[in-house]
Coordinates of C-alpha atoms in Angstrom, one line a residue:
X1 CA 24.6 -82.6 -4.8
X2 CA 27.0 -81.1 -2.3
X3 CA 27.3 -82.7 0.9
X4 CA 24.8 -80.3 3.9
X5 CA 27.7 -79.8 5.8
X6 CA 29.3 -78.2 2.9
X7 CA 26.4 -76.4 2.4
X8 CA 26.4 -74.8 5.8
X9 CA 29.5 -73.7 5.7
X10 CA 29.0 -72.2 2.1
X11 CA 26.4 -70.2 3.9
X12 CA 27.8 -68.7 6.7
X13 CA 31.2 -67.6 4.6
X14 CA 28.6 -66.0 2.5
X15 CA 27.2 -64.4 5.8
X16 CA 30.4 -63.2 6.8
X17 CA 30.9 -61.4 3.7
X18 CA 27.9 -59.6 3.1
X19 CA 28.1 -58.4 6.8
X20 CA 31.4 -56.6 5.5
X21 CA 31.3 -53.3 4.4
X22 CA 34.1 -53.5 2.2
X23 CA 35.8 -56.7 0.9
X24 CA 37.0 -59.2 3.2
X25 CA 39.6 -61.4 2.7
X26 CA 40.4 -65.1 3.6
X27 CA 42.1 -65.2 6.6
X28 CA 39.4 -62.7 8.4
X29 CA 36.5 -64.8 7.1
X30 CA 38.6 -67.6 8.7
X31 CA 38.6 -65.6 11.9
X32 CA 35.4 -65.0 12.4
X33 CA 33.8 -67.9 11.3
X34 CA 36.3 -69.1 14.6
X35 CA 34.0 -66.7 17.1
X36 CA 30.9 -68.4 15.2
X37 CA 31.8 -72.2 16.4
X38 CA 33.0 -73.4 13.2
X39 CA 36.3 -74.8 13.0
X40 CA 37.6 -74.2 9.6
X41 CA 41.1 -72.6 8.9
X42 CA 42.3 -69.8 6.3
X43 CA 43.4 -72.9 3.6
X44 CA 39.4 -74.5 3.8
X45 CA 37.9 -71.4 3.9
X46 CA 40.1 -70.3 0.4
X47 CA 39.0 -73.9 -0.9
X48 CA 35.1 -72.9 0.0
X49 CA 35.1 -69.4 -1.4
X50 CA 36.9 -70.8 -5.2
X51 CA 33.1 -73.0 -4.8
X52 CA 31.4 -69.8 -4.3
X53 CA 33.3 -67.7 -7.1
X54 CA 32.4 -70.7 -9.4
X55 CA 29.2 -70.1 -8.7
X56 CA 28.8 -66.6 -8.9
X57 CA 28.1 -66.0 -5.4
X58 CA 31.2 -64.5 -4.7
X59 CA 33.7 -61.8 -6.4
X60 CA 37.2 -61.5 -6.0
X61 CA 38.6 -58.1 -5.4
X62 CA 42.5 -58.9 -5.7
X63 CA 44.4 -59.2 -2.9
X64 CA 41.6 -56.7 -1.1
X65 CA 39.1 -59.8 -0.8
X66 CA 35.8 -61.0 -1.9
X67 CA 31.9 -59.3 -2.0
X68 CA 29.0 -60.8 -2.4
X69 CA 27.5 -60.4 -5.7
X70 CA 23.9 -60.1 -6.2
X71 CA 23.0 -63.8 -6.8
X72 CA 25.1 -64.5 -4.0
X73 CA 22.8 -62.2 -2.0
X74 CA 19.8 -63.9 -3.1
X75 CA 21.4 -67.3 -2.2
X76 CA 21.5 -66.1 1.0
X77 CA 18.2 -64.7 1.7
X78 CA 16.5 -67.6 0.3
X79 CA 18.8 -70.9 2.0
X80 CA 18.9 -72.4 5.3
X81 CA 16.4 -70.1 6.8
X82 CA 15.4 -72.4 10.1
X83 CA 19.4 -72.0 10.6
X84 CA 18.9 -68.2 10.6
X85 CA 15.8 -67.4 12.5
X86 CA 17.5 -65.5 15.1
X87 CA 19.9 -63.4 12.9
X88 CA 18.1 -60.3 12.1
X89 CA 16.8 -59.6 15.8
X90 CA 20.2 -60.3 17.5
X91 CA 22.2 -57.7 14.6
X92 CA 19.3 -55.4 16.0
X93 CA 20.5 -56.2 19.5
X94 CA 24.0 -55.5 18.8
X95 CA 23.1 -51.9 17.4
X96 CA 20.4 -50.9 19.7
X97 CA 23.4 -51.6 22.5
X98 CA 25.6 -49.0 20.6
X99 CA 23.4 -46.2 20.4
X100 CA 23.4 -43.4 22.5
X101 CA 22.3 -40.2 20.4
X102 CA 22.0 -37.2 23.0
X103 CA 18.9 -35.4 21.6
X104 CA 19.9 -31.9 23.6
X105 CA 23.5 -31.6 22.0
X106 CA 22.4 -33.5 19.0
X107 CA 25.4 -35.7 18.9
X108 CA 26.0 -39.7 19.5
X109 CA 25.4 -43.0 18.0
X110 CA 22.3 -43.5 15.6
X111 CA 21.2 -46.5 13.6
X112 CA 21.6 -45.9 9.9
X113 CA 20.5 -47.8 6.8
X114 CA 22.6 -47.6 3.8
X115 CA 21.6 -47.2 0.1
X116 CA 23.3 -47.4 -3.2
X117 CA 22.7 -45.4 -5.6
X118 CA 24.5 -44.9 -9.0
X119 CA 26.4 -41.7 -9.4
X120 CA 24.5 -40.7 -12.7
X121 CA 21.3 -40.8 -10.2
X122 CA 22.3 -39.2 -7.4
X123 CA 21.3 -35.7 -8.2
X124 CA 17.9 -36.5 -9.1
X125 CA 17.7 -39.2 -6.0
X126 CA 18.4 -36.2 -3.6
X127 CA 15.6 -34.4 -5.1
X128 CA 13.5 -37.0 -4.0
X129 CA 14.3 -37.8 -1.0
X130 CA 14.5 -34.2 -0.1
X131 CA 10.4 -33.9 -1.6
X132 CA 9.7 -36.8 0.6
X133 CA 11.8 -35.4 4.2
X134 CA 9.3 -32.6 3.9
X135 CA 6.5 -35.1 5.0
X136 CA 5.8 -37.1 8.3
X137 CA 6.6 -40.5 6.7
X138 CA 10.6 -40.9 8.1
X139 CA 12.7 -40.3 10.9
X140 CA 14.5 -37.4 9.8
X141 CA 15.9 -35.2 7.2
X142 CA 19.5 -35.6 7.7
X143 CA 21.6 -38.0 5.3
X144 CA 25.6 -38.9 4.9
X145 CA 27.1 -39.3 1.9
X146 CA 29.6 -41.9 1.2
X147 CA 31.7 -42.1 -2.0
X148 CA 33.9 -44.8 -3.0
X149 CA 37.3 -44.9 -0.3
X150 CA 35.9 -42.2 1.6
X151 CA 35.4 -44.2 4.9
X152 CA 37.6 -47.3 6.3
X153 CA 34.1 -48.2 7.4
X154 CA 32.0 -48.7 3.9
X155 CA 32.6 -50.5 1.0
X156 CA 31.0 -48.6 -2.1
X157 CA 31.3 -49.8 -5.1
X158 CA 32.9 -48.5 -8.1
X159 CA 30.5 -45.3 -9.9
X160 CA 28.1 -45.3 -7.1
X161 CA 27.8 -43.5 -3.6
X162 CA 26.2 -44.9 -0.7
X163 CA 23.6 -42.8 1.4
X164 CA 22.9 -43.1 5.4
X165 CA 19.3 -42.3 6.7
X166 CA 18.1 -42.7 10.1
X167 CA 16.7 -46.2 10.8
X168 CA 13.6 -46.8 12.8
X169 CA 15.2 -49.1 15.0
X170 CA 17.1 -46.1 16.6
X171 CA 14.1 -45.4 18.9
X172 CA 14.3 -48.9 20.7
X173 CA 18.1 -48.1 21.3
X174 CA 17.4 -44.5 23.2
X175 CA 14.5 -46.0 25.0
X176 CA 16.0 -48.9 26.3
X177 CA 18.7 -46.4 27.5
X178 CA 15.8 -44.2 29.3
X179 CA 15.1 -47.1 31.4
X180 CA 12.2 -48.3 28.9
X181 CA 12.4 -51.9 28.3
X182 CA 11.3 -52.3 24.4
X183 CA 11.2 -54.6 22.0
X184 CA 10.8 -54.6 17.7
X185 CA 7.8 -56.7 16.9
X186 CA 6.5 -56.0 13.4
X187 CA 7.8 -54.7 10.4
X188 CA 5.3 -54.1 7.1
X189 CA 3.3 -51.9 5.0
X190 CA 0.7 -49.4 6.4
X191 CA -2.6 -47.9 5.1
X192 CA -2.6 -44.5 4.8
X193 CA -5.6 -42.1 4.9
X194 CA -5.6 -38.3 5.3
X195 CA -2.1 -38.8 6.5
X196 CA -3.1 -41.3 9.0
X197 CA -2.2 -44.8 9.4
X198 CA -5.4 -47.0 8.8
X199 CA -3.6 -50.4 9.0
X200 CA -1.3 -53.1 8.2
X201 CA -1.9 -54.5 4.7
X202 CA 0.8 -56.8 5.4
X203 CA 3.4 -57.6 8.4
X204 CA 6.3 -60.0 9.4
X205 CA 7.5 -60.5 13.1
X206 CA 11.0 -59.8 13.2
X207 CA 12.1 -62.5 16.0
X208 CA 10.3 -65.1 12.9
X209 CA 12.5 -63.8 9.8
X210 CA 16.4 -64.1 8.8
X211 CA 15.8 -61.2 6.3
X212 CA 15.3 -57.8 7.7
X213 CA 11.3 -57.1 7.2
X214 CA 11.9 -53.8 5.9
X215 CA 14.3 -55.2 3.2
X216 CA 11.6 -57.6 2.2
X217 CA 8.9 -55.5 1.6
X218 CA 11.1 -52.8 -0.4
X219 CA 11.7 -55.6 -2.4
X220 CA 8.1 -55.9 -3.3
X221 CA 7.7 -53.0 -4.1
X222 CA 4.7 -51.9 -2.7
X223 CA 5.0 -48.7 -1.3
X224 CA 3.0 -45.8 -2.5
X225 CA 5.6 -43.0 -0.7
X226 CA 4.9 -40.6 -3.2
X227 CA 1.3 -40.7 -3.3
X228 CA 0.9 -40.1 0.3
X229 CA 3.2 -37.1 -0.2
X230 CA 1.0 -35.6 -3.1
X231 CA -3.2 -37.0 -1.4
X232 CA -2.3 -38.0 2.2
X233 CA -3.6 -41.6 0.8
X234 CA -1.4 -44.8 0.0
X235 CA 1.1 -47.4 1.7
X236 CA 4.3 -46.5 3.2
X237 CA 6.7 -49.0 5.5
X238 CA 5.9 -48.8 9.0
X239 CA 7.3 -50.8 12.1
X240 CA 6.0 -51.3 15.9
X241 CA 7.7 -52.1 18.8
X242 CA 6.1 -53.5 22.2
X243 CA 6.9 -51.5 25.5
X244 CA 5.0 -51.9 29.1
X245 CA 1.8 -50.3 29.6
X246 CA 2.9 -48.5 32.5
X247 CA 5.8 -46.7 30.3
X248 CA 3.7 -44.7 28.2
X249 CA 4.0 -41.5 29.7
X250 CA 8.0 -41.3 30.3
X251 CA 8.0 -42.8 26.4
X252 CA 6.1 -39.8 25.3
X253 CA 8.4 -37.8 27.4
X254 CA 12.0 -38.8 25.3
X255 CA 9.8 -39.2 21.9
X256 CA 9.1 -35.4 22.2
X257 CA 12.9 -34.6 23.2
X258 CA 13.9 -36.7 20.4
X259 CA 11.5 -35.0 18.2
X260 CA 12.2 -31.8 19.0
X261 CA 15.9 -32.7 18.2
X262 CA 14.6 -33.7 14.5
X263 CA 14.3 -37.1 15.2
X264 CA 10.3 -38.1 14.9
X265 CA 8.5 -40.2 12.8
X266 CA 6.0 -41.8 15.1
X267 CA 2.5 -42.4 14.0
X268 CA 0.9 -43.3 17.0
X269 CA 1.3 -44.9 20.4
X270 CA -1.4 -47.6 21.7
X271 CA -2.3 -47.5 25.3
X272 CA -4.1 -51.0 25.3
X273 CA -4.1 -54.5 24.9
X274 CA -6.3 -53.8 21.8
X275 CA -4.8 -54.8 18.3
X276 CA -3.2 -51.7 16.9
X277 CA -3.4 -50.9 13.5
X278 CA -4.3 -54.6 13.0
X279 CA -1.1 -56.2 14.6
X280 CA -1.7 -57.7 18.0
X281 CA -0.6 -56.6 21.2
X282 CA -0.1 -58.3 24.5
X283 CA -1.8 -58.1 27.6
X284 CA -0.2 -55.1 29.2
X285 CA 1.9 -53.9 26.8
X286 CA 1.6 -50.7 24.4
X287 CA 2.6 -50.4 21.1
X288 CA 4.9 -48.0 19.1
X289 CA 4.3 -47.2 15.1
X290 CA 7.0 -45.4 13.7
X291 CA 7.1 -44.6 9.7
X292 CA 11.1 -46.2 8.5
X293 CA 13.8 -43.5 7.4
X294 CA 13.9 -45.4 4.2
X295 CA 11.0 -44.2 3.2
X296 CA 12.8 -41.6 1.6
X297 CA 14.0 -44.4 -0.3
X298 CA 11.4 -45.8 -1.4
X299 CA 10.4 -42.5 -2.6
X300 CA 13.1 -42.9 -4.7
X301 CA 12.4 -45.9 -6.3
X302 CA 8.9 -45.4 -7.5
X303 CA 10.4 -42.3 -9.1
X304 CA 12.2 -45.4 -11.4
X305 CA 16.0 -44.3 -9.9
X306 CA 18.0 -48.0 -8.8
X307 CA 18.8 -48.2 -5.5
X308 CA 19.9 -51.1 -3.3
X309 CA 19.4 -50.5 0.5
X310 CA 21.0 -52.3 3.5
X311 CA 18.1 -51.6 6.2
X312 CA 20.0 -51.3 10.1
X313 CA 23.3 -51.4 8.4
X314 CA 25.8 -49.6 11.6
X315 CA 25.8 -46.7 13.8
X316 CA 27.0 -43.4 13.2
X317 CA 27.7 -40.5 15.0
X318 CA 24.2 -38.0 14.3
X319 CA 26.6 -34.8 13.9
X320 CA 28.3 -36.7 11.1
X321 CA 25.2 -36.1 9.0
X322 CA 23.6 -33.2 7.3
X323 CA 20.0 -32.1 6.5
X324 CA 18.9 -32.6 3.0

């Protein structure tokens, strides 16, 4: 059995690296573990990762660096979660800062997730998503397209393409930049009927989670995308964010700048205490739902195409990206 502290550190180079777009090498990981508190130099840190490539957590791209491989990923999700309580809310913290998308020249920082895709599939994914844009069950219809080397920024690997979709999460960064103090509380799968949300079959708080809610439930699988496209009925992904009672009306206000920018998405916005759609909400707060942009996604996985998504991956510029 390797010795905790060992184990720690295993963990948090494996943090580093999957945080990376592209590979990272050695004496970066080294770097940045430094801003993290942890005192280990470019020689340990080469002595940890050969413990990781050994056990198939890591790959070795040359002199380019390492990835994460997709047990490493799963070693990751599933270790040392009290140690990572607080990493998915502050990453949402750090992007919500960054974002400041101008809804009347339709230009500036959004949040985007990012989703692989083989480049057999891709045709035949953008047929799906571009079915399921033409419903009210995502952010918006515009997408960026990635391909291997094409940005400094993103690492895709070899055959595939990545593809950016608006994340949710985008909202709580314009808000908070109206003046509207807001904050992401839930993240699950919603009830559908006739088009409207019902209620939440199932829910995670995301100050209580290392793992990104969203990304937990696509891996469940439990969506029904497509079925509220073709009967109105069925389960899509859905997250709420608290805001004060008494900022309901200016809220309403940006919402319907945003949505008349393309940006929309939101299913409804509470204007009680009263539990909404079955997830509490505090005394004198009101409560945003908003339908995730990888809904389009998950579209495209019940239509039996692979795809592996990085929910509130970075920020891009909205004018960078195109309508499907």
């Amino acid at each position: 059995m390797t010795d905790p502290q060992i184990e720690r550190k295993l963990i948090e180079i494996m943090r580093v690296i999957s945080e990376s777009d592209k590979p990272i090498g050695a004496r970066n990981i080294a770097d940045e573990l430094q801003n993290r508190g942890y005192n280990l130099g470019e020689r340990a840190v080469r002595y940890h990762l050969r413990i990781l490539d050994e056990r198939g957590f890591t790959e070795k791209h040359g002199y380019n660096g390492r990835t994460i491989t997709v047990s490493g990923r799963k070693e990751l999700d599933d270790a040392l979660i009290g140690d990572r309580l607080d990493f998915v809310i502050t990453r949402i913290e750090e992007l919500i800062y960054k974002t400041d998308y101008d809804p009347f020249s339709k230009k500036g920082n959004v949040i985007v997730n990012l989703s692989t895709v083989d480049k057999d599939d891709f045709d035949n994914a953008i047929d799906v998503m571009k079915y399921a844009s033409s419903g009210d069950i995502s952010i918006s219809p515009n997408i960026k397209v990635f391909e291997e080397d094409s940005d400094p920024r993103i690492y895709v690997p070899p055959g595939c393409v990545n593809i950016a979709t608006v994340c949710s999460i985008t909202f709580d960064g314009l808000l908070l930049k109206s003046g509207i103090p807001i904050k992401p509380a839930y993240g699950g799968i919603i009830e559908m009927e006739h088009n409207d949300p019902i209620q939440f079959l199932d829910m995670i708080s995301y100050s209580g989670t290392s793992i990104d809610p969203v990304k937990i439930f696509m891996m469940r699988h439990e969506t029904s995308v497509l079925d509220v496209l073709d009967t109105g009925n069925g389960r899509i992904l859905a997250n709420m964010r608290n805001i004060p009672s008494s900022a309901v009306e200016k809220t309403k206000e940006v919402l319907k700048y945003l949505e008349d920018s393309g940006i929309g998405g939101v299913l409804s916005i509470g204007d009680s205490s009263d539990a909404m759609v079955g997830a509490p909400v505090d005394e004198g707060m009101a409560g945003i739902l908003v339908a995730v942009g990888v809904n389009l996604v998950a579209a495209v996985e019940e239509a039996g195409i692979p795809v592996d998504t990085s929910p509130v991956s970075m920020v891009l510029d909205y004018s960078e990206m195109s309508k499907l």
